[in-house]
Amino acid sequence: MTKRIDFQTNPSMYRHWRVDYDGDVANLTMDVDENGGLFDGYQLKLNSYDLGVDIELADVVQRMRFEHPEVKVVVMRSGKDKVFCAGANIRMLGGASHAHKVNFCKFTNETRNTFEAAEADSGQKYVAAVKGACAGGGYELALACNHIMLVDDSTSSVALPEVPLLAVLPGTGGLTRVTDKRKVRRDLADIFCSLEEGIKGKRAKQWRLVDEVVATSKFDETVAERAKEFAAASDKATGTGIALNPLKKTIDDNGSIHYSLVEVDVDREGRKVTITLNGPDRDVPASTEALEAEGDQSWMLRLAREFDDAILELRLNEMELGLVVFRTQGDPEAVLAHEAFMLANKDHWLAGEILQYWKRVLKRVDVTSRSLVALVENGSCYAGFLAELLWASDRSYMMDGEFDGDNRPVATVTLSDGNFGPFPMGNDLTRLETRFLGEPEAVGTLKGKLGEAMEAEDAMEAGLVTEAFDDIDWEDEIRIFMEERASFSPDAMTGMEANLRFAGPETMETRIFGRLTAWQNWIFNRPNATGTDGALQRYGTGVRGDYNMQRV
Amino acid sequence: MIDLINVSYDTQIPNNVGLSSDKRVLKALEKWHPGYINWWNDLIPQNFQKSMVYLRTAVSVDPKGWAKFDYVKMPEYRWGVLLAPEVEGRVIPCGEHMGQPAWQEVPGEYRNMLKRLIVIQGDTEPGSVEQQRFLGLTAPSLYDMRNLFQVNVEEGRHLWAMVYLLQKYFGKDGREEADDLLVRSSGSEEAPRMLGAFNEETPDWLSFFMFTYFTDRDGKMQLESLAQSGFDPLSRTCRFMLTEEAHHMFVGETGVGRTIEKTCEVMNANGITDPYDIDKIRDLGVIDLPTIQKKLNLHYTLSLDLFGQEVSTNAANAFNAGIKGRYMEHRLKDDHQLKNDTYPVWDFVDGKLVRHEVPALTAINMRLRDDYTRDAAGGVGRWNKIIEKAGIEFELKLPHESFHRQIGVFSGKTFDPDGNLLSGEEYDKRKNDWLPTHADGDFIQSLMKPVTEPGQFASWIAPPKVGIDNKPGDFEYVKLYMA
């Protein structure tokens, strides 16, 4: 699987999903094209999905937020007769490299989280209308919806058959959401998760696996009714959507990518990539009307889209670039002005969505399995939400004092209200709260420094950067850090960073990315699942996987 | 273009590394310099600081004339930074990067390993000066006093060399490590020197000679290995240090040799033929040969411990990384990667010593120690020639490497100098025959009377065959400051 994966798509290119808009309700239909797999070697039967299907879903969810702010309820259903969704395609998983499986799961998890949070974030509620078999990743899609309706036809069921059937886990949030979101009793969950055929009808409701069970004859009607009810109860801010046009990007032969505000500079020999985010190239919108008129060209939105795309490109297409170097260049004052405009207008649907989007992008950075380092150079604009990158990174290095022959403004870090709430991490704490778990009062002290452009000495004193180096040391220290980092085992780095990044309380989100994913990735590496006689390879042969019966 | 042969004195620090155009490192070194001078001034007794000493100063790296001799007060000695000239097209001589161009900058991957090696090497240099700080007060002659100070200032210069590398190539961390080299101190409770042998006292001149012969020779072997480093600045630094180190070994070998010579001469003059007639020999104010053997046993075995564990992962890593080679790596005829080679290493099986083959990569320390033992045997042979010539029946011997060891497979076990395993009881009973006792120390100490007349020597040591810089026998090597 060496083909370059493009995360950009649009409705005219969809092969697997349809959306019908009906006022404040959108009907989202999953109708996977069997022959539309991203790679050769498998057919997407029974509404099973691969990364291509999920890229379209992510696009649907994103456009729902920006292009259809009038939508308050999204009803997800199947376009097939007897099946809602059979989950991730097993042949695809069986043939995929470990790295692809891991990144596929991460991306699908992020998409599930996104539409699950759409209700709390901007009042778009996803409802699953389940008819037919809803198994594995299919039920995980439903679980991420905030209301599940199951037809009571004595055949349709919900199931997580991964363990008995495939010797892997329901790893797209399945195990976590059953206990943490649906709050299914753990012994019942244990039965449910080891039952190939799943649970149907009233028992599914009794066990809290679905919210309601509806007779076949009344199903469509009830679903429509429920959608209307939910829509009526919503106080979502609405407006007229903007179009998300294709990003303008060019990719060099060496893999470097150029966007309008983001530069991705690949250093293959050094196994690293530098992502430069550029500060505002236009003024703060004069009003929310002006913001709407700018559409997808407003600075903060454009930057978010380009940055998001860049991260995804690296994750799936550049496995060997182990170190991501963040740089920013621009006017910190201007950054703060744009952010302040959004924060002041956060109840406006579009300003709100842009802030929410930045929250998601920063979370995407948090769970990116690459060593992340932020360089605070002269001329940089780590202010407000862009300063979050300093604490999303594993380390940060700041220029201290004058640099020979460098006439850019001296490096500073500036805090804003944006650093104290609107962009929480998966653990529901801000990055500053997470950083200063051991000295919570430090966060309060930092609030007193809002708007203050802190130079290296102050930023070090405040604990905002890892190290500050002057002209004498900068170049060598940075080079040596990068070379050292590139020499460590990528596996050990991934594990170490993932553990150190998420201090503090567990949430469903941290449990999915930390606990569930880590166990799943372990199982993906074990012969019982992925060996030549393992369950994934033998799936469909009628012969069970040959298991090593030793408990580890 | 930097003139690599003629050292530039245009800055405070003599150097051939273009310091004057490297403002950043120059600044860092000049900042470190006062701390160093303080260290030096606190260390050596004041009247010696003010004395004029006939010292050689490294002024160039040209093998034909790298040093000049002149009187200088030690605090005014020009400690410089001198690297052997760069060899064009030099490649990494060993390990997994073999054949690649030698590193001119620190490879990030090996930064910490390299830093540790340089810090350990650097830590030994001031350590020995600290150990020898009071010896000037009991020097057996001005000639010997001058040699002591020569060794001291050159160890000081070697510290400079290591500090230069730390400051030039290891940034902030390197500067902190350079400062710490002045914080640690030999024998200190709070912050001792890193290696055990450098925290032992050097109580008398025979110890000093033994130290320079045996322990400085470990330093030589380490420098030889580091001279093979793929990190070129380290290699070049060590290559030049080796030219100075040779003199230290000379001081040790001739010092012990002159002691032996005097003992034999006095024995013959008084008709003593039995070298074990210790009391009689000592009464004549010279050190008996059995006691010299005991001192040899002690210093040789302490020095063996400096080579570390016989089988060592650290040493294997350093070799494989190409940052430390083997002794004379360039002359060895193998793959220089030790992919399939083995090397015999001592082990202890069923109460017996055996040598068995282990992967050569893990036996780098053992190999270097064997090279050291061969190297150290040369001088012992020459000492025996002196005894033989005097017609006395006695032979000095290097003890078996299992004897009196604190590190490696032999540590914690009691062997005699021939390598026989003894019971603890038996060992305790005979220990005093093999290692210097306090009484031996008291006796040697009683001989340590300073002699400061030019051309005069203490009772227990013969004059040298030739003077330093071919000076005549009565040359005043140190013009002592009289308060």
PDB file of C-alpha atoms in Angstrom, chain A residues 336-440:
ATOM      1  CA  LEU A 336      -4.166  37.755  18.736  1.00  0.00           C
ATOM      2  CA  ALA A 337      -6.475  40.185  16.937  1.00  0.00           C
ATOM      3  CA  HIS A 338      -7.918  37.449  14.716  1.00  0.00           C
ATOM      4  CA  GLU A 339      -8.365  35.124  17.656  1.00  0.00           C
ATOM      5  CA  ALA A 340      -9.940  37.854  19.769  1.00  0.00           C
ATOM      6  CA  PHE A 341     -12.467  38.482  17.009  1.00  0.00           C
ATOM      7  CA  MET A 342     -13.455  34.808  16.959  1.00  0.00           C
ATOM      8  CA  LEU A 343     -13.651  34.581  20.741  1.00  0.00           C
ATOM      9  CA  ALA A 344     -15.762  37.726  20.940  1.00  0.00           C
ATOM     10  CA  ASN A 345     -18.131  36.256  18.375  1.00  0.00           C
ATOM     11  CA  LYS A 346     -18.055  32.642  19.499  1.00  0.00           C
ATOM     12  CA  ASP A 347     -21.867  32.518  19.559  1.00  0.00           C
ATOM     13  CA  HIS A 348     -21.938  33.308  15.897  1.00  0.00           C
ATOM     14  CA  TRP A 349     -22.211  29.998  14.104  1.00  0.00           C
ATOM     15  CA  LEU A 350     -19.188  30.436  11.824  1.00  0.00           C
ATOM     16  CA  ALA A 351     -16.840  31.982  14.380  1.00  0.00           C
ATOM     17  CA  GLY A 352     -17.901  29.211  16.744  1.00  0.00           C
ATOM     18  CA  GLU A 353     -17.221  26.521  14.143  1.00  0.00           C
ATOM     19  CA  ILE A 354     -13.776  27.932  13.373  1.00  0.00           C
ATOM     20  CA  LEU A 355     -12.854  27.813  17.070  1.00  0.00           C
ATOM     21  CA  GLN A 356     -14.260  24.296  17.362  1.00  0.00           C
ATOM     22  CA  TYR A 357     -12.291  23.274  14.314  1.00  0.00           C
ATOM     23  CA  TRP A 358      -9.067  24.554  15.867  1.00  0.00           C
ATOM     24  CA  LYS A 359      -9.886  22.529  18.950  1.00  0.00           C
ATOM     25  CA  ARG A 360     -10.091  19.415  16.761  1.00  0.00           C
ATOM     26  CA  VAL A 361      -6.942  20.224  14.807  1.00  0.00           C
ATOM     27  CA  LEU A 362      -4.947  20.714  17.985  1.00  0.00           C
ATOM     28  CA  LYS A 363      -6.285  17.427  19.329  1.00  0.00           C
ATOM     29  CA  ARG A 364      -5.213  15.823  16.083  1.00  0.00           C
ATOM     30  CA  VAL A 365      -1.711  17.163  16.768  1.00  0.00           C
ATOM     31  CA  ASP A 366      -1.845  15.779  20.319  1.00  0.00           C
ATOM     32  CA  VAL A 367      -2.404  12.223  19.117  1.00  0.00           C
ATOM     33  CA  THR A 368       0.012  12.347  16.218  1.00  0.00           C
ATOM     34  CA  SER A 369       2.599   9.608  16.713  1.00  0.00           C
ATOM     35  CA  ARG A 370       5.608  11.642  15.742  1.00  0.00           C
ATOM     36  CA  SER A 371       8.114  13.451  17.872  1.00  0.00           C
ATOM     37  CA  LEU A 372       6.898  17.016  17.948  1.00  0.00           C
ATOM     38  CA  VAL A 373       9.151  19.969  18.585  1.00  0.00           C
ATOM     39  CA  ALA A 374       8.253  23.631  18.382  1.00  0.00           C
ATOM     40  CA  LEU A 375      10.924  26.171  17.491  1.00  0.00           C
ATOM     41  CA  VAL A 376      10.251  29.671  18.732  1.00  0.00           C
ATOM     42  CA  GLU A 377      12.458  31.627  16.398  1.00  0.00           C
ATOM     43  CA  ASN A 378      12.784  35.307  15.854  1.00  0.00           C
ATOM     44  CA  GLY A 379       9.875  36.577  13.794  1.00  0.00           C
ATOM     45  CA  SER A 380       7.584  33.843  15.082  1.00  0.00           C
ATOM     46  CA  CYS A 381       3.998  34.305  16.199  1.00  0.00           C
ATOM     47  CA  TYR A 382       3.331  31.883  19.038  1.00  0.00           C
ATOM     48  CA  ALA A 383       0.432  33.851  20.426  1.00  0.00           C
ATOM     49  CA  GLY A 384      -2.938  32.637  21.683  1.00  0.00           C
ATOM     50  CA  PHE A 385      -4.093  29.452  19.981  1.00  0.00           C
ATOM     51  CA  LEU A 386      -0.823  29.117  18.039  1.00  0.00           C
ATOM     52  CA  ALA A 387       1.046  29.043  21.352  1.00  0.00           C
ATOM     53  CA  GLU A 388      -0.908  25.857  22.109  1.00  0.00           C
ATOM     54  CA  LEU A 389       1.531  24.165  19.727  1.00  0.00           C
ATOM     55  CA  LEU A 390       4.295  24.750  22.263  1.00  0.00           C
ATOM     56  CA  TRP A 391       2.521  22.584  24.791  1.00  0.00           C
ATOM     57  CA  ALA A 392       1.207  20.091  22.285  1.00  0.00           C
ATOM     58  CA  SER A 393       4.839  19.466  21.370  1.00  0.00           C
ATOM     59  CA  ASP A 394       7.144  17.123  23.219  1.00  0.00           C
ATOM     60  CA  ARG A 395       9.718  19.875  23.537  1.00  0.00           C
ATOM     61  CA  SER A 396      10.051  23.498  22.579  1.00  0.00           C
ATOM     62  CA  TYR A 397      13.163  25.557  21.973  1.00  0.00           C
ATOM     63  CA  MET A 398      13.265  29.333  21.961  1.00  0.00           C
ATOM     64  CA  MET A 399      15.743  31.818  20.592  1.00  0.00           C
ATOM     65  CA  ASP A 400      17.234  33.972  23.295  1.00  0.00           C
ATOM     66  CA  GLY A 401      18.520  37.464  22.543  1.00  0.00           C
ATOM     67  CA  GLU A 402      20.041  38.958  19.444  1.00  0.00           C
ATOM     68  CA  PHE A 403      21.123  36.701  16.634  1.00  0.00           C
ATOM     69  CA  ASP A 404      23.919  37.710  14.339  1.00  0.00           C
ATOM     70  CA  GLY A 405      22.551  38.919  11.011  1.00  0.00           C
ATOM     71  CA  ASP A 406      18.927  38.287  11.980  1.00  0.00           C
ATOM     72  CA  ASN A 407      16.793  41.395  11.832  1.00  0.00           C
ATOM     73  CA  ARG A 408      13.468  39.712  12.505  1.00  0.00           C
ATOM     74  CA  PRO A 409      11.609  40.770  15.638  1.00  0.00           C
ATOM     75  CA  VAL A 410      12.933  38.987  18.707  1.00  0.00           C
ATOM     76  CA  ALA A 411      11.178  35.736  19.617  1.00  0.00           C
ATOM     77  CA  THR A 412       8.232  36.040  21.986  1.00  0.00           C
ATOM     78  CA  VAL A 413       5.394  33.953  23.382  1.00  0.00           C
ATOM     79  CA  THR A 414       2.089  35.686  24.139  1.00  0.00           C
ATOM     80  CA  LEU A 415      -0.804  34.219  26.090  1.00  0.00           C
ATOM     81  CA  SER A 416      -4.452  35.077  25.445  1.00  0.00           C
ATOM     82  CA  ASP A 417      -7.872  33.952  26.674  1.00  0.00           C
ATOM     83  CA  GLY A 418      -7.500  31.263  24.046  1.00  0.00           C
ATOM     84  CA  ASN A 419      -5.012  29.478  26.278  1.00  0.00           C
ATOM     85  CA  PHE A 420      -7.405  29.164  29.180  1.00  0.00           C
ATOM     86  CA  GLY A 421     -10.384  27.210  27.918  1.00  0.00           C
ATOM     87  CA  PRO A 422     -11.533  27.089  24.314  1.00  0.00           C
ATOM     88  CA  PHE A 423      -9.009  24.480  23.133  1.00  0.00           C
ATOM     89  CA  PRO A 424      -9.001  21.661  25.678  1.00  0.00           C
ATOM     90  CA  MET A 425      -7.110  18.439  25.167  1.00  0.00           C
ATOM     91  CA  GLY A 426      -8.706  15.006  25.110  1.00  0.00           C
ATOM     92  CA  ASN A 427      -8.367  14.873  28.887  1.00  0.00           C
ATOM     93  CA  ASP A 428     -10.694  17.904  29.119  1.00  0.00           C
ATOM     94  CA  LEU A 429      -7.945  20.056  30.585  1.00  0.00           C
ATOM     95  CA  THR A 430      -6.283  22.895  28.779  1.00  0.00           C
ATOM     96  CA  ARG A 431      -2.730  22.272  27.644  1.00  0.00           C
ATOM     97  CA  LEU A 432      -1.507  24.705  30.276  1.00  0.00           C
ATOM     98  CA  GLU A 433      -3.448  22.880  33.007  1.00  0.00           C
ATOM     99  CA  THR A 434      -1.981  19.603  31.838  1.00  0.00           C
ATOM    100  CA  ARG A 435       1.514  21.093  31.666  1.00  0.00           C
ATOM    101  CA  PHE A 436       1.304  22.467  35.187  1.00  0.00           C
ATOM    102  CA  LEU A 437      -0.484  19.576  36.898  1.00  0.00           C
ATOM    103  CA  GLY A 438       2.084  19.686  39.667  1.00  0.00           C
ATOM    104  CA  GLU A 439       1.689  23.419  40.254  1.00  0.00           C
ATOM    105  CA  PRO A 440      -1.888  24.355  39.383  1.00  0.00           C
TER     106      PRO A 440
END
